[in-house]
PDB file of C-alpha atoms and ligand atoms in Angstrom:
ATOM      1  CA  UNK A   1       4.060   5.797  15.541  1.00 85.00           C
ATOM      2  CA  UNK A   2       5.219   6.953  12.319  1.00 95.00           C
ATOM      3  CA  UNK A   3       2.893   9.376  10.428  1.00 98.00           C
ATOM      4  CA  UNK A   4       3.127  10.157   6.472  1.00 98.00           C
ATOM      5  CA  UNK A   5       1.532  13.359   5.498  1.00 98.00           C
ATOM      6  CA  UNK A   6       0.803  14.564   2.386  1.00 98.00           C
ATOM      7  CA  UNK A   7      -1.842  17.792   1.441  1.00 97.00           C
ATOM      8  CA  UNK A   8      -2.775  17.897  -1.727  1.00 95.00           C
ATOM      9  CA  UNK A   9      -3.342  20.782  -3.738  1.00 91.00           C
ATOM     10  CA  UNK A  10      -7.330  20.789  -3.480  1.00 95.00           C
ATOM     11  CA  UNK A  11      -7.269  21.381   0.364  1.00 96.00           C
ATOM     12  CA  UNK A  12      -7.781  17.190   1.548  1.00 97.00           C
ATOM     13  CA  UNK A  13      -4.943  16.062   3.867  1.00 98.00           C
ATOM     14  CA  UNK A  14      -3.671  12.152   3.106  1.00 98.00           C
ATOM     15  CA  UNK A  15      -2.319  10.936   6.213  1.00 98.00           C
ATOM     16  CA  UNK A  16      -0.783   7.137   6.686  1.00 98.00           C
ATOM     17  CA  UNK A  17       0.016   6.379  10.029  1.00 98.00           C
ATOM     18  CA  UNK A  18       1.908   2.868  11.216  1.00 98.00           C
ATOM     19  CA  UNK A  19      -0.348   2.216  14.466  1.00 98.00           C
ATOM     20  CA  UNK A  20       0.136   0.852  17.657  1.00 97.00           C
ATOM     21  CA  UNK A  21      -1.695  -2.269  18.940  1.00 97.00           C
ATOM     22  CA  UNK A  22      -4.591   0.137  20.331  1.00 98.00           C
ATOM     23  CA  UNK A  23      -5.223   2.002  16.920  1.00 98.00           C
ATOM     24  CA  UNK A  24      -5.283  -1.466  15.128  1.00 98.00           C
ATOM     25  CA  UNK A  25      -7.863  -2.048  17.553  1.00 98.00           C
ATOM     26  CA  UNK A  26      -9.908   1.001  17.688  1.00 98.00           C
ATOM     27  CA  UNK A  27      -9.893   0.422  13.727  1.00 98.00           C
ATOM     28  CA  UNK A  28      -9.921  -3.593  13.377  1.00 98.00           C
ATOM     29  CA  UNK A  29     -13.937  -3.234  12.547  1.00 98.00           C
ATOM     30  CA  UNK A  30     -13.630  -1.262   9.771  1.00 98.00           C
ATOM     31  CA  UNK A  31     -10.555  -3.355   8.609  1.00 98.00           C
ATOM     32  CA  UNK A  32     -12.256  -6.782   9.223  1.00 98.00           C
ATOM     33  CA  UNK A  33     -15.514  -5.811   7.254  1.00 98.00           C
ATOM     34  CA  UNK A  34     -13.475  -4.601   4.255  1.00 98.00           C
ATOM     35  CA  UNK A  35     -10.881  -7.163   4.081  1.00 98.00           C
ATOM     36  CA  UNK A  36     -13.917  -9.754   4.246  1.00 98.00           C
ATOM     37  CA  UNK A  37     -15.526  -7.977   1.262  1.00 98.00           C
ATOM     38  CA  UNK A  38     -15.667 -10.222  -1.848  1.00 97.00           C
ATOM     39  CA  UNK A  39     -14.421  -7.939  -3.965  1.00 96.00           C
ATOM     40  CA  UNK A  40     -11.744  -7.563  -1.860  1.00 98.00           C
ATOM     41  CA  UNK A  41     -10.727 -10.685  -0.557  1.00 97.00           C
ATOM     42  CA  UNK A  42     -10.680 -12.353  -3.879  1.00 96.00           C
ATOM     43  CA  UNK A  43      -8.045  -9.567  -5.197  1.00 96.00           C
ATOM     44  CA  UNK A  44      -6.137 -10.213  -2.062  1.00 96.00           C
ATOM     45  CA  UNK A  45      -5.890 -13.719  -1.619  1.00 92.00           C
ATOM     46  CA  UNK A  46      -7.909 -13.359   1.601  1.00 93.00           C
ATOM     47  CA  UNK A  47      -9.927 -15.719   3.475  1.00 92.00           C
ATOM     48  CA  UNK A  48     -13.054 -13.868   3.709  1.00 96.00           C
ATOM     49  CA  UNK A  49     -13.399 -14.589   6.875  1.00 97.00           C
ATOM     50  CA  UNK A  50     -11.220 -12.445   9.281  1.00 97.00           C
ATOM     51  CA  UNK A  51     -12.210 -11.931  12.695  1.00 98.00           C
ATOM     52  CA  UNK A  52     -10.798  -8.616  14.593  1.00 98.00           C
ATOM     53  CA  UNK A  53      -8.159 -10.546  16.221  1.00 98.00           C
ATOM     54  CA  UNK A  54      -6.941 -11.715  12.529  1.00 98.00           C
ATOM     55  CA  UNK A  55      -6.872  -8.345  12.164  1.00 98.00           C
ATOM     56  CA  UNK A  56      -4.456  -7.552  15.422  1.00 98.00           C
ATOM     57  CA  UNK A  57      -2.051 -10.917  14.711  1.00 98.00           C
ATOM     58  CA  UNK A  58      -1.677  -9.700  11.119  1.00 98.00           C
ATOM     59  CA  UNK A  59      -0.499  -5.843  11.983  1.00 98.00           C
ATOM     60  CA  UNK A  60       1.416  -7.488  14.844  1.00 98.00           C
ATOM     61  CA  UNK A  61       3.126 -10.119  13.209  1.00 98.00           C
ATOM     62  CA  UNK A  62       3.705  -7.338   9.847  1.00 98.00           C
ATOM     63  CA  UNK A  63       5.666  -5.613  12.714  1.00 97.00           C
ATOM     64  CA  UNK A  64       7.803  -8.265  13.900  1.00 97.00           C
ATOM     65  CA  UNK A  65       8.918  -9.216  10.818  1.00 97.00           C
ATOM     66  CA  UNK A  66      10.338  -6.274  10.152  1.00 97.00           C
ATOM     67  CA  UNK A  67       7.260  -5.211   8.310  1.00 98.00           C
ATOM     68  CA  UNK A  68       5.316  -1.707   7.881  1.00 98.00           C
ATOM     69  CA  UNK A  69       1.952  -1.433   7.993  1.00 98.00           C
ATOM     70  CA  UNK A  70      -0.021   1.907   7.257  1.00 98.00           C
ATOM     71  CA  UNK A  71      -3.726   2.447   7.911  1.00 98.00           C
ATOM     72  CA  UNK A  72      -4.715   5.779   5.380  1.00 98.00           C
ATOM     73  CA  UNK A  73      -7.060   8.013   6.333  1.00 98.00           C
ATOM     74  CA  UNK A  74      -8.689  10.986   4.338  1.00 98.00           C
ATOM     75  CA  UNK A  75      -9.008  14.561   6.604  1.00 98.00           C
ATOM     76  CA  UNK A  76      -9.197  11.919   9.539  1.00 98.00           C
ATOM     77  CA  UNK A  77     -11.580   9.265   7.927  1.00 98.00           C
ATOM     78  CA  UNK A  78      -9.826   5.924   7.387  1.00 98.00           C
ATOM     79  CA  UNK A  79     -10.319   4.953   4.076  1.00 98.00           C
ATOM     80  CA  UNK A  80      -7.960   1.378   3.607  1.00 98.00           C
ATOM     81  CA  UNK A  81      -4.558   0.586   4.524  1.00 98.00           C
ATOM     82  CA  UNK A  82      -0.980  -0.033   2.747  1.00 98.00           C
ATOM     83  CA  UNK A  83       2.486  -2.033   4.180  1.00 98.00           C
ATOM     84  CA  UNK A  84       5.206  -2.918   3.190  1.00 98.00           C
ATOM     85  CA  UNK A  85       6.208  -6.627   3.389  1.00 98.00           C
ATOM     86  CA  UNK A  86       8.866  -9.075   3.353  1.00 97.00           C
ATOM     87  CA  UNK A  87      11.163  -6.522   4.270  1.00 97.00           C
ATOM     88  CA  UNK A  88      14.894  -8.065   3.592  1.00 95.00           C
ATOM     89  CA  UNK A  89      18.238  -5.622   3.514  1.00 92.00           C
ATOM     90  CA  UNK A  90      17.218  -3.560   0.317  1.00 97.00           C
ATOM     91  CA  UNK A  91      13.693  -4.610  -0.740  1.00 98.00           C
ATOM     92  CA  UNK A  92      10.024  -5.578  -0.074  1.00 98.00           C
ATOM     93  CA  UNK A  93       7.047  -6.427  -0.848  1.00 98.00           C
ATOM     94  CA  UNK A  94       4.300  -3.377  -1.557  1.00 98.00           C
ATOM     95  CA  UNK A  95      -0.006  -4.135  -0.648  1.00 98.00           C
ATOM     96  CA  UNK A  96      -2.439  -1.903  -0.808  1.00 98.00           C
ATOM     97  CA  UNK A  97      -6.947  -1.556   0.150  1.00 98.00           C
ATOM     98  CA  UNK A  98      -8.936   1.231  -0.440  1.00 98.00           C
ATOM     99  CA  UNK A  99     -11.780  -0.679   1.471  1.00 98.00           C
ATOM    100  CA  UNK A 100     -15.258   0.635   0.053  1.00 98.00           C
ATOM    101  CA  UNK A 101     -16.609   0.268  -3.053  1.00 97.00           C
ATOM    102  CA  UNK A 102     -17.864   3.876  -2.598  1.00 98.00           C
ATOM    103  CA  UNK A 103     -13.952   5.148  -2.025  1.00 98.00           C
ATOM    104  CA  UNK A 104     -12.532   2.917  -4.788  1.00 98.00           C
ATOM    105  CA  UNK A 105     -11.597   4.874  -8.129  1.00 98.00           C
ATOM    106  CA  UNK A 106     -10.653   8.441  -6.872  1.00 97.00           C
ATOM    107  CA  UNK A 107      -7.234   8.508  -6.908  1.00 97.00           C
ATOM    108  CA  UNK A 108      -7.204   7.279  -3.406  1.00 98.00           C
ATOM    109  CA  UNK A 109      -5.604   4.134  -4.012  1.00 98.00           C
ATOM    110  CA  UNK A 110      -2.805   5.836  -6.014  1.00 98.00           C
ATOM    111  CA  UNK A 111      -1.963   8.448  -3.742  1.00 98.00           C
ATOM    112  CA  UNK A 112      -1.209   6.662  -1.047  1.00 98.00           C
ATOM    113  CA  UNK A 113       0.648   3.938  -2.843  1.00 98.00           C
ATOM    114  CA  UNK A 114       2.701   7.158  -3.645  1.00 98.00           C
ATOM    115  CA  UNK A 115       2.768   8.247   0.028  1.00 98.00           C
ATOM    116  CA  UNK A 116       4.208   4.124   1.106  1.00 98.00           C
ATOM    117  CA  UNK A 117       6.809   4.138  -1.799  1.00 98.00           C
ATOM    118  CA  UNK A 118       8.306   7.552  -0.738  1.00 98.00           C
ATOM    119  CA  UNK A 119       8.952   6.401   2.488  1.00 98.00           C
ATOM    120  CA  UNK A 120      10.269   3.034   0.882  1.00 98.00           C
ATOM    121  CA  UNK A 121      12.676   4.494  -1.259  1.00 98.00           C
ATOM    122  CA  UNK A 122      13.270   8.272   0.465  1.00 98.00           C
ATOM    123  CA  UNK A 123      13.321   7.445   4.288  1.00 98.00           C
ATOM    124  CA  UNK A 124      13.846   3.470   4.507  1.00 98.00           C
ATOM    125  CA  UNK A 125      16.539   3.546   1.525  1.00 98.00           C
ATOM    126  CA  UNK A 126      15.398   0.490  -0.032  1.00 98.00           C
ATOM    127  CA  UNK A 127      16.222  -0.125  -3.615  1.00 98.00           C
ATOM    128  CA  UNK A 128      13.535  -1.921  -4.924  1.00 98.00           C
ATOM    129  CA  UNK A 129       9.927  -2.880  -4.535  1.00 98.00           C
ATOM    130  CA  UNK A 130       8.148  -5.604  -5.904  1.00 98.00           C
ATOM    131  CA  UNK A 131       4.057  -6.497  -6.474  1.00 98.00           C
ATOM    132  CA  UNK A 132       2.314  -9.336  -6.746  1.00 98.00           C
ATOM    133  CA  UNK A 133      -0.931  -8.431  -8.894  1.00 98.00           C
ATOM    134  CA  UNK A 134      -3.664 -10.894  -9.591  1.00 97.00           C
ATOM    135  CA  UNK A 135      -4.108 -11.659 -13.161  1.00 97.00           C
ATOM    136  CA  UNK A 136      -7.270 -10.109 -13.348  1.00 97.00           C
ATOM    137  CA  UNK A 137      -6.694  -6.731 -10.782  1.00 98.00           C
ATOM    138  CA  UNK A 138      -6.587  -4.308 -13.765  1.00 98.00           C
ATOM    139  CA  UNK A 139      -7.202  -1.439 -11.096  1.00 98.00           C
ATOM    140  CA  UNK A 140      -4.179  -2.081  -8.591  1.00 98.00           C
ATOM    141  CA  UNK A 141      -1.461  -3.032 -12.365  1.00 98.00           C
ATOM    142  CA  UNK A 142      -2.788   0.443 -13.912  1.00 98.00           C
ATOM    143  CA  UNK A 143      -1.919   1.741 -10.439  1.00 98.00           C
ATOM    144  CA  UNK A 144       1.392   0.510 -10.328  1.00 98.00           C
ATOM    145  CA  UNK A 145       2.296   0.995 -14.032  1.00 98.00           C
ATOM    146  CA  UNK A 146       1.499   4.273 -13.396  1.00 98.00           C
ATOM    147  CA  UNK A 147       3.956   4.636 -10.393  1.00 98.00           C
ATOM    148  CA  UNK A 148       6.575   3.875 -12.539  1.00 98.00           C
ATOM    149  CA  UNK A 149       6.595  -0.873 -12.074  1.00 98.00           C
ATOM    150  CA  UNK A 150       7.575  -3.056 -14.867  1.00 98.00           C
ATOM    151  CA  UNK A 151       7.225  -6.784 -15.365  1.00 98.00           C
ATOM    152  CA  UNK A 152      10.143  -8.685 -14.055  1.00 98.00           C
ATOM    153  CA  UNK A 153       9.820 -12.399 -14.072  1.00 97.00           C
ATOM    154  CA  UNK A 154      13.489 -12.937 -12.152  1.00 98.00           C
ATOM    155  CA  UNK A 155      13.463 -15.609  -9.871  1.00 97.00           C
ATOM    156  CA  UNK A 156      13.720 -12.845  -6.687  1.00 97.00           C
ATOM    157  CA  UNK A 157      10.556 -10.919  -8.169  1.00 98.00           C
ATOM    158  CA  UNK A 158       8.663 -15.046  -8.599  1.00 97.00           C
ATOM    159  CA  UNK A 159       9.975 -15.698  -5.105  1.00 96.00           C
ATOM    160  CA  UNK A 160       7.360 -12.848  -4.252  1.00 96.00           C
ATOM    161  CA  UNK A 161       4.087 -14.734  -6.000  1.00 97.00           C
ATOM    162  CA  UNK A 162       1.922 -16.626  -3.405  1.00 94.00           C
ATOM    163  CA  UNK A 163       0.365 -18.632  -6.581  1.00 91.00           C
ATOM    164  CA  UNK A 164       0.322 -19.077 -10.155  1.00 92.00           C
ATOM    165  CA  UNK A 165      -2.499 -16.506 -10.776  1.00 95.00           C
ATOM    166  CA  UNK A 166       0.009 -13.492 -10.039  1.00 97.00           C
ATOM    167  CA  UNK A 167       2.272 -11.625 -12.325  1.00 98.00           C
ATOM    168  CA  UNK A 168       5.412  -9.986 -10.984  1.00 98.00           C
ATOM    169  CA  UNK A 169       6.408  -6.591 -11.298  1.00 98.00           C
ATOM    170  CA  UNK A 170       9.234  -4.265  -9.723  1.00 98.00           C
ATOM    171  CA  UNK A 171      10.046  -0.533  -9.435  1.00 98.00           C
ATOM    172  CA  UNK A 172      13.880   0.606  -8.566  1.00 98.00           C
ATOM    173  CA  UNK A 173      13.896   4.002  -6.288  1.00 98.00           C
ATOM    174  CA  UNK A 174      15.777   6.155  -9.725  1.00 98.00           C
ATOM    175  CA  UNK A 175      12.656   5.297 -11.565  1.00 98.00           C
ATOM    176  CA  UNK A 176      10.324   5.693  -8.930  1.00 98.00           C
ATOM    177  CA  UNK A 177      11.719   9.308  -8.166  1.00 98.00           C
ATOM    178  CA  UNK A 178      12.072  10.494 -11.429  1.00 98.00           C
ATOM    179  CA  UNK A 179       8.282   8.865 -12.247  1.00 96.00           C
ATOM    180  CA  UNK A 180       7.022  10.654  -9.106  1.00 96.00           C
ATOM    181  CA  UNK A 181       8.925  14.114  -8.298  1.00 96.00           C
ATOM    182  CA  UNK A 182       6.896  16.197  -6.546  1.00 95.00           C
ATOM    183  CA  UNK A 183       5.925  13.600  -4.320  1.00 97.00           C
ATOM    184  CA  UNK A 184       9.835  12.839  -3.230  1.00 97.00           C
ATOM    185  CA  UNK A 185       9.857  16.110  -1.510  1.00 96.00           C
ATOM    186  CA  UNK A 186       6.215  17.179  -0.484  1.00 97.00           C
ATOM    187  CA  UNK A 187       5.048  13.833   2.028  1.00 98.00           C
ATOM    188  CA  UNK A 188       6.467  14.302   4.820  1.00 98.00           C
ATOM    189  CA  UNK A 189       7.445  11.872   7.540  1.00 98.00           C
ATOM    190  CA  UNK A 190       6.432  12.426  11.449  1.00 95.00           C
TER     191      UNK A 190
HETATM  192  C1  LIG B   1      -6.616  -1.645  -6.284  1.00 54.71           C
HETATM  193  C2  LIG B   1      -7.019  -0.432  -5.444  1.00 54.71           C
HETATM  194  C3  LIG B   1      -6.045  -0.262  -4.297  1.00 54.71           C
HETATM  195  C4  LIG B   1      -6.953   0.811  -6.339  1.00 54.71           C
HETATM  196  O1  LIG B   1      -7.261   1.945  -5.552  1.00 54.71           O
HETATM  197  P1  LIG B   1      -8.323   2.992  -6.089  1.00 54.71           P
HETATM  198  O2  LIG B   1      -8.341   4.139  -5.193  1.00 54.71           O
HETATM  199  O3  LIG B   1      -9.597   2.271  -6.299  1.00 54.71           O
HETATM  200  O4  LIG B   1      -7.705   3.343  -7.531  1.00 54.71           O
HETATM  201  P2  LIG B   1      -7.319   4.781  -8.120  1.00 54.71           P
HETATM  202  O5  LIG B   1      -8.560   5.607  -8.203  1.00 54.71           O
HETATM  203  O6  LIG B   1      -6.151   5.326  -7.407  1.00 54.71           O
HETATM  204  O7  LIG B   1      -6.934   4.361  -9.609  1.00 54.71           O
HETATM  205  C5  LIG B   1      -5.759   3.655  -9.902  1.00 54.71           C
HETATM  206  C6  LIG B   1      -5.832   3.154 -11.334  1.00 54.71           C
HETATM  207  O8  LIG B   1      -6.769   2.080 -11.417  1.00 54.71           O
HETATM  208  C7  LIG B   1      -7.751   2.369 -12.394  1.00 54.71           C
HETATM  209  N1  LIG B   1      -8.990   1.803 -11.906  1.00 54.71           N
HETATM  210  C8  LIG B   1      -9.631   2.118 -10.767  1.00 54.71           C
HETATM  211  N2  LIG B   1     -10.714   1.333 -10.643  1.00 54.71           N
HETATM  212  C9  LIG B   1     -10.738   0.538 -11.728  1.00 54.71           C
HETATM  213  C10 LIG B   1     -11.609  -0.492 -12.175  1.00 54.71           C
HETATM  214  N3  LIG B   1     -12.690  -0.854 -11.466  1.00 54.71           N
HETATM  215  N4  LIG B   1     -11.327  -1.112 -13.333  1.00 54.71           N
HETATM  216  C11 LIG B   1     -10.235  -0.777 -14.058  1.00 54.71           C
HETATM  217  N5  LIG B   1      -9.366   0.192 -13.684  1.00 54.71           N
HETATM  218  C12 LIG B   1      -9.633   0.828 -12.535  1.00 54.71           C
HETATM  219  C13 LIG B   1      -7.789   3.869 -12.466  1.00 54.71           C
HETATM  220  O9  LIG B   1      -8.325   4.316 -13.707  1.00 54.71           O
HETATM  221  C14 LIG B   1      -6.324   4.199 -12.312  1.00 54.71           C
HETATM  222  O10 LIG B   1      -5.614   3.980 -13.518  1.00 54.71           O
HETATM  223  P3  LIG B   1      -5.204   5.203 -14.489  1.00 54.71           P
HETATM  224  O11 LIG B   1      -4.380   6.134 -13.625  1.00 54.71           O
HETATM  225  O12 LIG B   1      -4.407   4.531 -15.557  1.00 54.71           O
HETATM  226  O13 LIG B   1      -6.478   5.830 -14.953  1.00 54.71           O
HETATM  227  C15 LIG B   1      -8.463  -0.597  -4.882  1.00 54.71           C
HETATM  228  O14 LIG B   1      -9.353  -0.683  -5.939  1.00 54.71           O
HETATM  229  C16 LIG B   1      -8.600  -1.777  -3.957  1.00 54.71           C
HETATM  230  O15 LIG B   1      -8.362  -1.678  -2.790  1.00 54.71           O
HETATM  231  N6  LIG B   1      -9.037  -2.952  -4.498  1.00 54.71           N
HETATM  232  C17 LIG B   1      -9.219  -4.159  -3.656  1.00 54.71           C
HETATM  233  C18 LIG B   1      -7.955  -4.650  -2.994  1.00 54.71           C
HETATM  234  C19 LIG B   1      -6.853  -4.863  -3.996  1.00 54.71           C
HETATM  235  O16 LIG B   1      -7.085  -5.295  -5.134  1.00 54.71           O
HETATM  236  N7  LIG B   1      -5.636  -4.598  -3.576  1.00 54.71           N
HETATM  237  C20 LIG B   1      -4.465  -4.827  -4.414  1.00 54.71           C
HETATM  238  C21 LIG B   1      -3.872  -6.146  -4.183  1.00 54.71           C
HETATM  239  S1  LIG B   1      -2.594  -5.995  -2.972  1.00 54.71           S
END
């Protein structure tokens, strides 16, 4: 299993760990009940309706694609999870949940969107990531403008957008590691 570590200055430890089919399960409650959230779901395209073994074929098939997925936990609570998806020679596709309301809006989301794109750019060598916003996700587009995205309506970026209600945006790993410096050298990879 890989394991991302990161402690932050105020004492918390971010962890993301890519888990084995037995840590999906142990966590595919927790996963299920957030991912069915409305508030969720509708910024994620979801169903709404996930049942734990959704839960199990989506990690699984993530990893046979060629996919990373992350579940993120706080000093050893999980909080959401992260991957990284439609992984092709140099680039993929970045998704992120920070799955309770009472979690959302602390920084949480955007740390460990920092945490997946070091290991993107640092430790997988990829050259660029691209997002998939909805229209109306203010939250997760401040997030990513913050990291350092821009809009990029090339056909690659479009060939990204599930629907019409998306914009595209990409990051390359120069702008992502001169946007996010400290973090290039103090998450560390298990
Ligand atoms: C999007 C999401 C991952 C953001 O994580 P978070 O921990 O809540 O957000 P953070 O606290 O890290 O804040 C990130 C940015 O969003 C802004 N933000 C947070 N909540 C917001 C809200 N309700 N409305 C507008 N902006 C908001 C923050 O101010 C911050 O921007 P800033 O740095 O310019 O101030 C989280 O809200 C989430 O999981 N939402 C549901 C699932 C989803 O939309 N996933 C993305 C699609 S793949």
């Amino acid at each position: 299993m890989k394991r991302l570590r990161w402690w932050r200055r105020d004492g918390r430890l971010f962890e993301a760990i890519e888990p084995d089919g037995a840590t999906v399960t142990e966590h595919a409650p927790a996963l299920a009940r957030w991912y069915n959230t409305k508030e969720n779901a509708s910024m994620m395209g979801g169903s709404g309706d996930m049942t734990l073994d959704d839960v199990a074929t989506f990690y699984r098939e993530l990893a046979d694609g060629g996919g990373h997925g992350f579940l993120c936990f706080v000093d050893g609570l999980l909080v959401g999870d992260m991957d990284l998806r439609s992984v092709r020679a140099s680039s993929a596709e970045f998704a992120v949940m920070i799955g309770a309301s009472t979690t959302k809006g602390r920084g949480l989301g955007r740390t460990f969107a920092t945490m997946i794109h070091v290991f993107a750019f640092r430790d997988l060598r990829l050259a660029r990531i691209y997002v998939q916003p909805k229209r109306e996700n203010i939250a997760v587009q401040r997030l990513e403008l913050r990291l350092g995205y821009t809009l990029d309506d090339s056909p690659e970026a479009r060939s990204h957008a599930d629907d019409d209600d998306v914009i595209t945006m990409s990051i390359t790993s120069p702008v992502f590691r001169a946007t996010n410096p400290d973090a290039w050298f103090a998450v560390e990879l298990e």
